[in-house]
Short mmCIF file of C-alpha atoms and ligand atoms in Angstrom, two decimals:
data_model
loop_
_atom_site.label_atom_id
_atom_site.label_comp_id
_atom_site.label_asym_id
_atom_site.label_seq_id
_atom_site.Cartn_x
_atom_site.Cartn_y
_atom_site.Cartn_z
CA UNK A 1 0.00 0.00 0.00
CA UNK A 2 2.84 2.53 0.93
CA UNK A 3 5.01 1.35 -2.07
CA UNK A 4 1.72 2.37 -4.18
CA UNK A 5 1.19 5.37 -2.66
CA UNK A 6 4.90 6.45 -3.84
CA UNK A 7 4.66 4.86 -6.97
CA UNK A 8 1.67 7.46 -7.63
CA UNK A 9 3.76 10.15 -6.36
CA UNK A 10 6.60 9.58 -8.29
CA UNK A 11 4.58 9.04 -11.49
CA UNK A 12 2.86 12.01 -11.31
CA UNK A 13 6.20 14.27 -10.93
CA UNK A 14 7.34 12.36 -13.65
CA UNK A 15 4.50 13.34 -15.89
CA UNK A 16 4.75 16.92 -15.30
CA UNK A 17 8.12 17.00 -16.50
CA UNK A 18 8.02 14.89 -19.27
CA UNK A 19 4.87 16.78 -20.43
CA UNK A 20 7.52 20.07 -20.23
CA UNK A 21 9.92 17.93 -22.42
CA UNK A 22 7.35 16.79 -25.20
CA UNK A 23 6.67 20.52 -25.61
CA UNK A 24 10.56 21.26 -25.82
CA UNK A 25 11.21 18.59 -28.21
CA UNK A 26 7.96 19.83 -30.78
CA UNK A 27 8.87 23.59 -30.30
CA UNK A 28 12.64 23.15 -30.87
CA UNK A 29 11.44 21.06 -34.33
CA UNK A 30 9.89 23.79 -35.61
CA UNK A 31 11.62 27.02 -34.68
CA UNK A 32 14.87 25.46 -36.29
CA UNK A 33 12.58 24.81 -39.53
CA UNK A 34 12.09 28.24 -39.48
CA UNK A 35 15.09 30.11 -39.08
CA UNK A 36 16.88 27.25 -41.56
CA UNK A 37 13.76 28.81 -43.77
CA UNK A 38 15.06 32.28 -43.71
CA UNK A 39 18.80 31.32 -43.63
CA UNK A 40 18.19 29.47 -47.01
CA UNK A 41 16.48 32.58 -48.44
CA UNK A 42 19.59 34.90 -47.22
CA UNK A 43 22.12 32.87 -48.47
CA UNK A 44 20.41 32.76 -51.65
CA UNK A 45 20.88 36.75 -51.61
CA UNK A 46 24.11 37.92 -54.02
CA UNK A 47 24.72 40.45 -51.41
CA UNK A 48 24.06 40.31 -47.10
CA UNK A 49 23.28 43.42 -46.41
CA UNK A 50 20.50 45.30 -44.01
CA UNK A 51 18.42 45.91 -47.32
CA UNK A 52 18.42 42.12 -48.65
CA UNK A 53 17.78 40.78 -45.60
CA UNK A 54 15.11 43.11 -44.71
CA UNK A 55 13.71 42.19 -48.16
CA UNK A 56 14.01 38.67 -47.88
CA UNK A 57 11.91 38.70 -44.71
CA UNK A 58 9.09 41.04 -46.12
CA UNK A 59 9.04 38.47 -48.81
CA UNK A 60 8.14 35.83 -46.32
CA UNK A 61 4.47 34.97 -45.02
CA UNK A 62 4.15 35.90 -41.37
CA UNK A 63 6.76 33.81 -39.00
CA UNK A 64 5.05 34.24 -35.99
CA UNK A 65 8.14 34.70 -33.77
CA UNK A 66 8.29 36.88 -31.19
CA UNK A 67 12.05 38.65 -32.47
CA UNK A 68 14.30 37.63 -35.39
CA UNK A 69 17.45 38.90 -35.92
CA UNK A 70 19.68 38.10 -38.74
CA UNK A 71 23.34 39.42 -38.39
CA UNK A 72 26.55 39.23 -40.74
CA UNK A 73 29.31 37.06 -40.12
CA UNK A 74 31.16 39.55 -37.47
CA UNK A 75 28.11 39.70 -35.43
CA UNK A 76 26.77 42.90 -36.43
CA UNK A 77 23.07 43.50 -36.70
CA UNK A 78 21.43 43.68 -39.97
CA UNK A 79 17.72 43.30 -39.39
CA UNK A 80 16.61 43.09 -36.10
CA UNK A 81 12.20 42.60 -36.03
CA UNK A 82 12.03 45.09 -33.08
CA UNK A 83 14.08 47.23 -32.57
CA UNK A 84 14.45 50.39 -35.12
CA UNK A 85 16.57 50.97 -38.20
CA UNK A 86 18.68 52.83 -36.27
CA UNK A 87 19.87 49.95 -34.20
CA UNK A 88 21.02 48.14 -36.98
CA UNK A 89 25.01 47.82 -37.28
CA UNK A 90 25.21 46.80 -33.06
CA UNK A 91 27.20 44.12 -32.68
CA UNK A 92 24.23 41.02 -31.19
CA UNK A 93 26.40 39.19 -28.66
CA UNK A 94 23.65 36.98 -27.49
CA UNK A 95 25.02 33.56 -25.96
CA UNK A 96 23.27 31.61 -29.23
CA UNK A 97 24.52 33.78 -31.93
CA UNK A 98 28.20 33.81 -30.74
CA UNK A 99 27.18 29.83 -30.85
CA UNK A 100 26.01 29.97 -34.40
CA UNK A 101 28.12 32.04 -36.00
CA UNK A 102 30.69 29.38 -34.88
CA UNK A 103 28.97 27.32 -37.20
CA UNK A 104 26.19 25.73 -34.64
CA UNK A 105 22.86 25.24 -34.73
CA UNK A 106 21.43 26.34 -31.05
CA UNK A 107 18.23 26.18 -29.19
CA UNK A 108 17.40 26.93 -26.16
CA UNK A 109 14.21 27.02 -23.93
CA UNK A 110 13.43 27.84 -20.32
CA UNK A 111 10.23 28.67 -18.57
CA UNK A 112 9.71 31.51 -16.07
CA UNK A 113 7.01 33.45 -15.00
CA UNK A 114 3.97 31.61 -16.65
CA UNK A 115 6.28 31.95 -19.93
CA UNK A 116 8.02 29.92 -22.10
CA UNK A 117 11.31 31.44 -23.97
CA UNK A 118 12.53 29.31 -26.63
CA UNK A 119 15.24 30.72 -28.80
CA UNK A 120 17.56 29.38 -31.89
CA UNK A 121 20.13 30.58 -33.88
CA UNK A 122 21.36 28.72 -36.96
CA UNK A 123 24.39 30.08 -39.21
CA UNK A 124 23.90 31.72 -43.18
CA UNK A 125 26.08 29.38 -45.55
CA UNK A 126 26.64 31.09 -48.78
CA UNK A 127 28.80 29.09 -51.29
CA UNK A 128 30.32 26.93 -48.60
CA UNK A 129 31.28 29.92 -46.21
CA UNK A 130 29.66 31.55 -43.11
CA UNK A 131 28.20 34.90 -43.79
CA UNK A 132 26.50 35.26 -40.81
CA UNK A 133 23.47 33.68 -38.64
CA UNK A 134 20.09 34.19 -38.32
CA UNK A 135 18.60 34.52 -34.55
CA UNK A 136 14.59 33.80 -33.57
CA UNK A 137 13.27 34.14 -30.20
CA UNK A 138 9.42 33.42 -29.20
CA UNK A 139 7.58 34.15 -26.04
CA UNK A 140 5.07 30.91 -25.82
CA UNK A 141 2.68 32.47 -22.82
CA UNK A 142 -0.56 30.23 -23.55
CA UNK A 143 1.61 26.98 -23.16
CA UNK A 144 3.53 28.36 -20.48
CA UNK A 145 0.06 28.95 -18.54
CA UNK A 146 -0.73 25.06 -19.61
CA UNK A 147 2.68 23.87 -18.44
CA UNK A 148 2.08 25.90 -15.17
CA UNK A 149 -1.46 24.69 -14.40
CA UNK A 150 -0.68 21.25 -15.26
CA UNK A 151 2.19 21.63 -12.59
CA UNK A 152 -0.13 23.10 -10.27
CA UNK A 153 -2.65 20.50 -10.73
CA UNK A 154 0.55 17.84 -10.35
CA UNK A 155 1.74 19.34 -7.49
CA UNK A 156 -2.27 19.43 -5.53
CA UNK A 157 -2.70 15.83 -6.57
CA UNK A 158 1.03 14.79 -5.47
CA UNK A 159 0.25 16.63 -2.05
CA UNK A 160 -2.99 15.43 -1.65
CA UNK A 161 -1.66 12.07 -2.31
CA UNK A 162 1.46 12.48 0.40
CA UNK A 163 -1.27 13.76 3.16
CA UNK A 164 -3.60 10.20 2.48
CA UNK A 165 0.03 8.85 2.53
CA UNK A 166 0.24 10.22 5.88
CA UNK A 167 -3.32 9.26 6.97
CA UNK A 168 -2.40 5.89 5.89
CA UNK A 169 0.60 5.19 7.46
CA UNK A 170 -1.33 7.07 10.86
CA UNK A 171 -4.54 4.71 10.98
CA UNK A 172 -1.48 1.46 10.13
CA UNK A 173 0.45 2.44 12.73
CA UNK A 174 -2.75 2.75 14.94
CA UNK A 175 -4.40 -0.25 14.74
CA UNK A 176 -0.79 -2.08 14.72
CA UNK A 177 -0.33 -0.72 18.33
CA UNK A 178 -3.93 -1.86 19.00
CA UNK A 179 -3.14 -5.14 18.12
CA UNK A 180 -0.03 -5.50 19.69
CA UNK A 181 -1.99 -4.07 22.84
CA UNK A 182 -4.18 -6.64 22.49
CA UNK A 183 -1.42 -9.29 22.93
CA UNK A 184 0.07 -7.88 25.73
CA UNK A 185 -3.36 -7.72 27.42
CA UNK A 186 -3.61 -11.25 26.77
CA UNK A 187 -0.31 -12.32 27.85
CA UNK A 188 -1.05 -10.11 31.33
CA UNK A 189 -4.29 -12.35 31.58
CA UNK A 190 -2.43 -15.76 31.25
CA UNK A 191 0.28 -14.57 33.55
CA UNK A 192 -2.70 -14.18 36.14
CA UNK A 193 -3.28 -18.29 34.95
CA UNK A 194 -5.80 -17.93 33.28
CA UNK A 195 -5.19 -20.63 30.43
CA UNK A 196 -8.46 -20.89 29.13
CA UNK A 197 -7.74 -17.46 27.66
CA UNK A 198 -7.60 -17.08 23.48
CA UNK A 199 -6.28 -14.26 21.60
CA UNK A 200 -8.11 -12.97 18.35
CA UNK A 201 -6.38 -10.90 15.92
CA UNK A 202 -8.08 -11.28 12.62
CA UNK A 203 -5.83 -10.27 9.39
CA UNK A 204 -3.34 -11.90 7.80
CA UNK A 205 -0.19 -10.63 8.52
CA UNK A 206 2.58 -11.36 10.68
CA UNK A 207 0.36 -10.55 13.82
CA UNK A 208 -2.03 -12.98 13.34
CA UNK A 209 0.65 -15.82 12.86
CA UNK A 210 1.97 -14.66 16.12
CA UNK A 211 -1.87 -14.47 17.84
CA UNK A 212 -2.41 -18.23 16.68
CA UNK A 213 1.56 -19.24 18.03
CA UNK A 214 0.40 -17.26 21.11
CA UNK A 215 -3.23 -18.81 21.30
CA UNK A 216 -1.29 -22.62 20.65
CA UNK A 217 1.13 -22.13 23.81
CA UNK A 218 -1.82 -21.00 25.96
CA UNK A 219 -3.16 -24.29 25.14
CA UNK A 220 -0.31 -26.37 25.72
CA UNK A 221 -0.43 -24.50 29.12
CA UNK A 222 -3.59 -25.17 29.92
CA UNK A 223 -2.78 -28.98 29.21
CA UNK A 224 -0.10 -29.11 31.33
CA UNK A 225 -2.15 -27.04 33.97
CA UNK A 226 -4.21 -29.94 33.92
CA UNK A 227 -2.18 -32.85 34.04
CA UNK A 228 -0.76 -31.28 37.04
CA UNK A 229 -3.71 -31.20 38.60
CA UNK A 230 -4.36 -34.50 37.68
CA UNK A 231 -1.30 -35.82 39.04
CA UNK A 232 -1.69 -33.79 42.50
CA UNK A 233 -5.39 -35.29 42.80
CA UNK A 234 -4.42 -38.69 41.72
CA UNK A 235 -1.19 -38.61 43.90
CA UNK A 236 -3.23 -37.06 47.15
CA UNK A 237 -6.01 -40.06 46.45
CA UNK A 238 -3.76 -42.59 46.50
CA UNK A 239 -1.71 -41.45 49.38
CA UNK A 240 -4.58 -40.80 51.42
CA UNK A 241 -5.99 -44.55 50.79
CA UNK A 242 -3.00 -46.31 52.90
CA UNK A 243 -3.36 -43.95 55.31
CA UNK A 244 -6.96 -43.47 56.09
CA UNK A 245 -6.08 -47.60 56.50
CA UNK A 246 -3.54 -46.67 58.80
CA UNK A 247 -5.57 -44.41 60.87
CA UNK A 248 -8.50 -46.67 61.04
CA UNK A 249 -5.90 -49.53 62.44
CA UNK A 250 -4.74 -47.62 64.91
CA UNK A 251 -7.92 -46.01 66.35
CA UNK A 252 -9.65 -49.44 66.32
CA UNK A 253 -6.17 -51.05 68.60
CA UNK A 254 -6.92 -47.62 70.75
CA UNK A 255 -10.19 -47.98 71.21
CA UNK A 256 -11.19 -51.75 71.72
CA UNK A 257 -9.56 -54.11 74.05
CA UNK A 258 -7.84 -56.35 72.04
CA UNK A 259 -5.82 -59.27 72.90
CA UNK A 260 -2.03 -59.45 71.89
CA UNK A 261 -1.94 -61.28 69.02
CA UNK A 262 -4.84 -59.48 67.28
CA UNK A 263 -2.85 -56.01 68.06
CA UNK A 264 0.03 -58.09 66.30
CA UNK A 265 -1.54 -58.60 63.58
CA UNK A 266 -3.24 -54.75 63.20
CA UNK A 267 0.37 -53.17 63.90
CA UNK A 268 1.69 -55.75 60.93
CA UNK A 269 -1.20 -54.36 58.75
CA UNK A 270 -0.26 -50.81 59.76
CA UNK A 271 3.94 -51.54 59.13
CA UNK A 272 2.09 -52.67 55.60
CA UNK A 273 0.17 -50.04 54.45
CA UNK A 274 3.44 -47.70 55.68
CA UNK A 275 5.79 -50.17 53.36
CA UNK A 276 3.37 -49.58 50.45
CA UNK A 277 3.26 -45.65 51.22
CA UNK A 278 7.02 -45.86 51.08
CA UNK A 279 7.23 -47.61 47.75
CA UNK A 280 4.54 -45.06 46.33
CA UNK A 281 7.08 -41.88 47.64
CA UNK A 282 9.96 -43.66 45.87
CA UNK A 283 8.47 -44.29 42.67
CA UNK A 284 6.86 -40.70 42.52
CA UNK A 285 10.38 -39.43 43.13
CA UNK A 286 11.56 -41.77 40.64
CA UNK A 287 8.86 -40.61 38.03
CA UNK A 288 10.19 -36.43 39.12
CA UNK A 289 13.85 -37.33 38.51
CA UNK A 290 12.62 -39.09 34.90
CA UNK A 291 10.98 -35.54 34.13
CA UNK A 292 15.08 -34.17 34.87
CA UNK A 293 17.02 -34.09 31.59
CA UNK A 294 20.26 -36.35 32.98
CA UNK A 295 21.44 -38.10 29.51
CA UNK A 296 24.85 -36.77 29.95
CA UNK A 297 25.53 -39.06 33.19
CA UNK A 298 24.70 -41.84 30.26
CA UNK A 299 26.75 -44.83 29.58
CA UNK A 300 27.27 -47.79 27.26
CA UNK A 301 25.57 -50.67 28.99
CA UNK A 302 25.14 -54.23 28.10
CA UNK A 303 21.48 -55.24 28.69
CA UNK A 304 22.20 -59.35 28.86
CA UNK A 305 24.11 -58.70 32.35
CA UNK A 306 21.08 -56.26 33.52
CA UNK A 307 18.39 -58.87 32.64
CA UNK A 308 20.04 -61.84 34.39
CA UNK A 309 20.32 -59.53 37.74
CA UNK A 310 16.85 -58.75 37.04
CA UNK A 311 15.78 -62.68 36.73
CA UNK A 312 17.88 -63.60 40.02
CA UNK A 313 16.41 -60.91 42.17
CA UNK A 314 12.72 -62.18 41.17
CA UNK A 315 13.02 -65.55 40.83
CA UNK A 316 11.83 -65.86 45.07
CA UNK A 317 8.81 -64.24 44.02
CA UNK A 318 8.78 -66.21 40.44
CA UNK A 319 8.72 -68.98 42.69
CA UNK A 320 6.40 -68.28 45.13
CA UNK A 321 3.96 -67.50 42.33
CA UNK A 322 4.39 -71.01 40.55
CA UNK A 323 5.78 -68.81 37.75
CA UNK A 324 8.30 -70.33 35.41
CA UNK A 325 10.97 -67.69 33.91
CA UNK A 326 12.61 -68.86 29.90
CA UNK A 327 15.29 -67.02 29.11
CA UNK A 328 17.05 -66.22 25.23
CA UNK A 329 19.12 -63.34 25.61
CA UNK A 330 22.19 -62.40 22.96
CA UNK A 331 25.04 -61.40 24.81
CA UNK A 332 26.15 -58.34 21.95
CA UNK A 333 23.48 -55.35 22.82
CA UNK A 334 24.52 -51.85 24.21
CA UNK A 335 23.01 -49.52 24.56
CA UNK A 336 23.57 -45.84 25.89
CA UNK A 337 21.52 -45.21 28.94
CA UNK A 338 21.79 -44.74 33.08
CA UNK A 339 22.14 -48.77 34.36
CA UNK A 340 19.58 -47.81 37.04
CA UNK A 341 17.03 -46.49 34.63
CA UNK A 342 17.78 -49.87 32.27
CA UNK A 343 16.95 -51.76 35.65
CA UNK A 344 14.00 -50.27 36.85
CA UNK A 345 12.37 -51.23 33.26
CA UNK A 346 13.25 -54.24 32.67
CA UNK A 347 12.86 -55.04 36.49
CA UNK A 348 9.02 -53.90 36.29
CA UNK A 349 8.15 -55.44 33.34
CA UNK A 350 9.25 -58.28 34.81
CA UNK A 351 7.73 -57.70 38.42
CA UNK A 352 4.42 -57.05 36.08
CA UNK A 353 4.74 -60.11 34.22
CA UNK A 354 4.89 -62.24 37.28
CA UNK A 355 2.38 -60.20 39.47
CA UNK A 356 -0.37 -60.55 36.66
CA UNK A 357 0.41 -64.45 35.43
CA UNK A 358 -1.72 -67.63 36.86
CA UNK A 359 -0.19 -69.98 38.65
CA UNK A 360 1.56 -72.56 36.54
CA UNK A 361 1.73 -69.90 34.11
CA UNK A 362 5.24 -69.18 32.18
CA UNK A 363 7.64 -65.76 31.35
CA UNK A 364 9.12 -65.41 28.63
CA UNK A 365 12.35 -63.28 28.01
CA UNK A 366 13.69 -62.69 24.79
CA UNK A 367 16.38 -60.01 23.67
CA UNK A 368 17.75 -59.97 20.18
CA UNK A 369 19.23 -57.35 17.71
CA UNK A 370 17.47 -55.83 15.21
CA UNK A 371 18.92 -53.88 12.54
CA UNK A 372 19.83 -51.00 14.94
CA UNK A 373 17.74 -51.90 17.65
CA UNK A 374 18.21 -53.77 20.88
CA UNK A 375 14.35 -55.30 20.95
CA UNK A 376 13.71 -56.76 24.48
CA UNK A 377 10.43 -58.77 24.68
CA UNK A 378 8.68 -59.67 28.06
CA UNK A 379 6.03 -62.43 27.05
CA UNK A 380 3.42 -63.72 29.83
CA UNK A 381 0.50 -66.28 30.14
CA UNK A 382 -1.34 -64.05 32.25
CA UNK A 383 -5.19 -62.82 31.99
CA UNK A 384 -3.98 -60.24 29.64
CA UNK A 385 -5.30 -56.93 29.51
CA UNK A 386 -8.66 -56.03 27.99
CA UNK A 387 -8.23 -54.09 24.65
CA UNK A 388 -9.99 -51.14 25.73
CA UNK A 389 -7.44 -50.68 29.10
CA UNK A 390 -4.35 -51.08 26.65
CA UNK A 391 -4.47 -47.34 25.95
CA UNK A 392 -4.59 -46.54 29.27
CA UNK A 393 -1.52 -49.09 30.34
CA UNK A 394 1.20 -46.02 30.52
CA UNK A 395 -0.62 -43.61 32.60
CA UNK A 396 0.04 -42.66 35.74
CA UNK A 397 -1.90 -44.53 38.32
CA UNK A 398 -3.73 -46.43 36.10
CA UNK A 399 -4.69 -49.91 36.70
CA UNK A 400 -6.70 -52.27 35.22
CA UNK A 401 -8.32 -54.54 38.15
CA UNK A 402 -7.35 -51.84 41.56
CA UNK A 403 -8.68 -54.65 43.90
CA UNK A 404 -6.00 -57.60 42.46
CA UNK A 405 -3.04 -54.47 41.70
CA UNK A 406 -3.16 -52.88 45.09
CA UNK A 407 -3.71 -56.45 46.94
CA UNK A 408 -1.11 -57.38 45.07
CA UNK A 409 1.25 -53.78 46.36
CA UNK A 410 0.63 -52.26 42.72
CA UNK A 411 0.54 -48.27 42.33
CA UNK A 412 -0.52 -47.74 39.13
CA UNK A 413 3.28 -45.74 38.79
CA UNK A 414 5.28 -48.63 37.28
CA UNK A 415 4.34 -48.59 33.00
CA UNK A 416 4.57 -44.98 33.61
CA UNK A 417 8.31 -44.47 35.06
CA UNK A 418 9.13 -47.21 31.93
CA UNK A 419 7.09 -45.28 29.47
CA UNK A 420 8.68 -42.06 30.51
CA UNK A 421 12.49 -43.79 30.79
CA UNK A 422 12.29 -45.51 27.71
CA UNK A 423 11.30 -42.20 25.92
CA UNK A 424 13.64 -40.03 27.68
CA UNK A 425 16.04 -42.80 26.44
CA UNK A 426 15.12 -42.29 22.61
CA UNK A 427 13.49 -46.14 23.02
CA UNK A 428 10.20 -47.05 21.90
CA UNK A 429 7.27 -49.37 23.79
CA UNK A 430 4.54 -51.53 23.09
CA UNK A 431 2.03 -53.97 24.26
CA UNK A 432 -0.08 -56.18 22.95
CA UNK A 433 -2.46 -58.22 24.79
CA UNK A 434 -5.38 -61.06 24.58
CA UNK A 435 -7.81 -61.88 27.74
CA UNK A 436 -9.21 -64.39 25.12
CA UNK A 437 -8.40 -68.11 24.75
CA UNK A 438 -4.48 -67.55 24.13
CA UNK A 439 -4.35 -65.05 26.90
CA UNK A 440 -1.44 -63.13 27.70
CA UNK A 441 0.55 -60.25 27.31
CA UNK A 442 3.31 -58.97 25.16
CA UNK A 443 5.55 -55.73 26.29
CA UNK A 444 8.08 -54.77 23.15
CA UNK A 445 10.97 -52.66 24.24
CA UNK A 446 13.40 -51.09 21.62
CA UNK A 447 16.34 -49.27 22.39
CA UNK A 448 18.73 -47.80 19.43
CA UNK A 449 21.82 -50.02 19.84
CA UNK A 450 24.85 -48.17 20.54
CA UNK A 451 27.91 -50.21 20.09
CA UNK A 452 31.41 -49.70 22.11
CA UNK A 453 33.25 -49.15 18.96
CA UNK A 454 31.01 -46.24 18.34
CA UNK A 455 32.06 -44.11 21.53
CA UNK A 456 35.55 -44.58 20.14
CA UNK A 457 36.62 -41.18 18.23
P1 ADP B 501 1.04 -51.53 39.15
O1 ADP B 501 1.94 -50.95 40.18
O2 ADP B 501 -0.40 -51.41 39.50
O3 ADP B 501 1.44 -52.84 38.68
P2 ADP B 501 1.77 -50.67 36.55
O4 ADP B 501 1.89 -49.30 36.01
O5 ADP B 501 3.01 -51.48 36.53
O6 ADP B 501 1.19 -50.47 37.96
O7 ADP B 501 0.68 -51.40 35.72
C1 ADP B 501 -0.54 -50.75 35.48
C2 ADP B 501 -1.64 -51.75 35.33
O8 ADP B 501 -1.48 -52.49 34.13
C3 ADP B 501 -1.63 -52.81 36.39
O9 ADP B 501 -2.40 -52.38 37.49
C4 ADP B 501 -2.24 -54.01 35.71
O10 ADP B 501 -3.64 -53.94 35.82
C5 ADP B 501 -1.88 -53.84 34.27
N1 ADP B 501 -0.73 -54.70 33.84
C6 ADP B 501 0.56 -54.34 33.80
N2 ADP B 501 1.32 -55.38 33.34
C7 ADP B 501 0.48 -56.37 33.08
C8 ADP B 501 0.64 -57.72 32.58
N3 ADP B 501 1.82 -58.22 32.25
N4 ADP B 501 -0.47 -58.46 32.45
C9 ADP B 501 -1.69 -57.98 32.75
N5 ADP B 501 -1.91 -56.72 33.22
C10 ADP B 501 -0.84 -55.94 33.41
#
């Protein structure tokens, strides 16, 4: 719009003068025509003198110029259109007939005053040799008056132009600083927290890409807002569930006369519920730290040696469960990763796989290379887990059956400190799962392989 604006400006300046040059060009054509008119007739004269050349131009039809002077070849004056006989023999030292009797042809024009002056001079060749020059000037006042209300005209419509210019680039700059207003206002209103909060700018231009980048953070804002809440709420819930137990236990061995071994057995509950609050603090600290960027306190680890120390520590509870653990492990993966974090998720995908199988029922563990990948898989003969729960799996506190997970010391915090590891790790997870006839569940870990050789510079 601005560039427009000047482009009018500039072409309208541009006319005026080229309008002034058209006129020059046609006027300079035809004044030369005419004094090479009456030079022709001079030179055709046996003898220059203030008689012939005064005779000459009586012979001529009107030349509507406003003076014409014809001179000899020193200069001298020997018919002059206004002034009176007397005058002729002065020497004419006008810029253009010095010019001409040099052997030039001249013009020149300039405008003042509402006028135009235009003059020429063009030497008198008589057999080959300069005999003198002949000298025209013309007053042009009706095209001067054009030229100079054309200008005028130009020069209204170029200012008129530069003040909507002006009014333009006011109301721009206006409703710019209203929009930008209207950001800050916004970003004042979701400093207060208010996510909920949306920006609308309208337009197209660079503000409105910058009202929808502002409008997109608010709402990943707002969605973390709410997870957090969800997590406090979820976290508070299941905190408060061991120890409203806990409370109950001990008001009921305060309040009733119990014999010894019952109180045993409630204080036992009680040291219970406080071993199950403990594991729930660890694991949500565990889950915070997995939120903490900590990759450069990586290192190349071998996952074979991390699964057998896995097996060995559960194979008391494998037992105890009447669950049978199968082992085919290659001994060549690395991988880059904290050992602890590689622990805790194979060590709860294993916990998970034994907690949820049937008695009799079988684990298998399988980790084998594939192209880049380290692929881990943790195969059960459990109940499996229904299909519409499988989406669920890696949130936090989720659990399929709460009576059989928490009876069985589950938080609902385990697939979500793998999920989280595995991701922070650049790893990938998945389950599949039947509660059908071939029941059972499949968990699919994938870590990029990162090979000793490759840490090498
Ligand atoms: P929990 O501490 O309750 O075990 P997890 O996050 O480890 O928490 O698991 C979430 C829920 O997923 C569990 O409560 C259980 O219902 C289900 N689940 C996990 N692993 C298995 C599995 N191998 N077989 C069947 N269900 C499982």
């Amino acid at each position: 719009m601005l560039i427009t604006f000047l482009v009018l400006v500039f072409l309208n300046i541009y006319c005026s003068f080229s309008s002034q040059k058209l006129f020059d060009k046609s006027k300079e054509t035809s004044m030369k025509e005419k004094a090479q008119l009456v030079a022709s007739a001079v030179a055709e004269e046996d003898i220059l003198n203030s008689d012939t050349a005064a005779g000459v131009i009586r012979g001529m039809d009107n030349l509507k110029v406003t003076r014409l002077i014809i001179t000899d070849y020193a200069g001298q004056i020997l018919y002059d259109s206004l002034a009176d006989p007397a005058a002729t023999g002065v020497y004419c030292l006008f810029p253009e007939v010095i010019q001409a009797l040099e052997g030039n042809n001249v013009f020149t024009s300039r405008y003042y005053d509402g006028v135009i002056e235009s003059q020429t001079a063009t030497p008198i060749l008589r057999y080959n040799t300069l005999s003198g020059c002949v000298y025209m000037m013309e007053y042009d006042s009706a095209q001067g008056q054009l030229i100079e209300s054309m200008q005028r005209n130009n020069l209204i419509v170029s200012a008129l132009l530069i003040v909507l210019l002006c009014l333009f680039s006011l109301f721009s700059s206006l409703t710019f600083s209203r929009r930008l207003r209207k950001i800050m206002v916004s970003m004042r209103i979701i400093r207060e927290g208010d996510y909920t909060h949306k920006v609308e700018m309208g337009g197209q231009d660079e503000l409105t890409v910058l009202g929808k980048e502002f409008n997109d953070l608010t709402s990943r804002l707002q969605e973390s807002e709410e997870r957090r809440r969800q997590f406090v709420s979820d976290a508070s819930h299941e905190l408060k569930t061991p120890l409203a137990s806990i409370k109950l236990l001990a008001d009921s061995i305060l309040q009733n006369d119990m014999d010894i071994d019952t109180i045993r057995e409630f204080v036992s509950d009680i040291g219970d519920e406080a071993d199950r609050l403990n594991r729930m603090s660890c694991k949500l600290l565990s889950l915070t730290k997995v939120n903490a960027d900590c990759r450069s306190d990586c290192e190349i680890v071998y996952v074979a040696p991390t699964i057998r120390r896995v097996v060995r520590m559960l194979s008391a509870i494998a037992e105890n469960s009447d669950v049978t653990i199968y082992t085919d492990i290659v001994n060549d993966c690395s991988i880059l990763i904290l050992e602890d974090d590689l622990y805790q998720i194979i060590f709860n995908l294993v916990e998970n796989g034994i907690k949820y199988n049937l008695p009799g029922g079988k684990l298998f563990l399988r980790l084998s290379r594939d192209g880049d990948n380290a692929v881990l898989e943790v195969r059960d003969t459990g109940a499996g887990i229904p299909e519409n729960a499988i989406r669920h799996i890696f949130e936090r506190f989720y659990r399929v059956d709460k009576a059989r997970s928490r009876q069985s010391g589950g938080s609902g915090l385990g697939l979500a400190i793998v999920h989280d590891m595995v991701m922070r790790n650049r790893g990938h997870i998945r389950v599949e799962s039947s509660v059908g006839e071939n029941h059972g569940t499949v968990f699919t870990l994938e870590m990029p392989i990162f090979d000793v050789e490759d840490d090498e510079p």
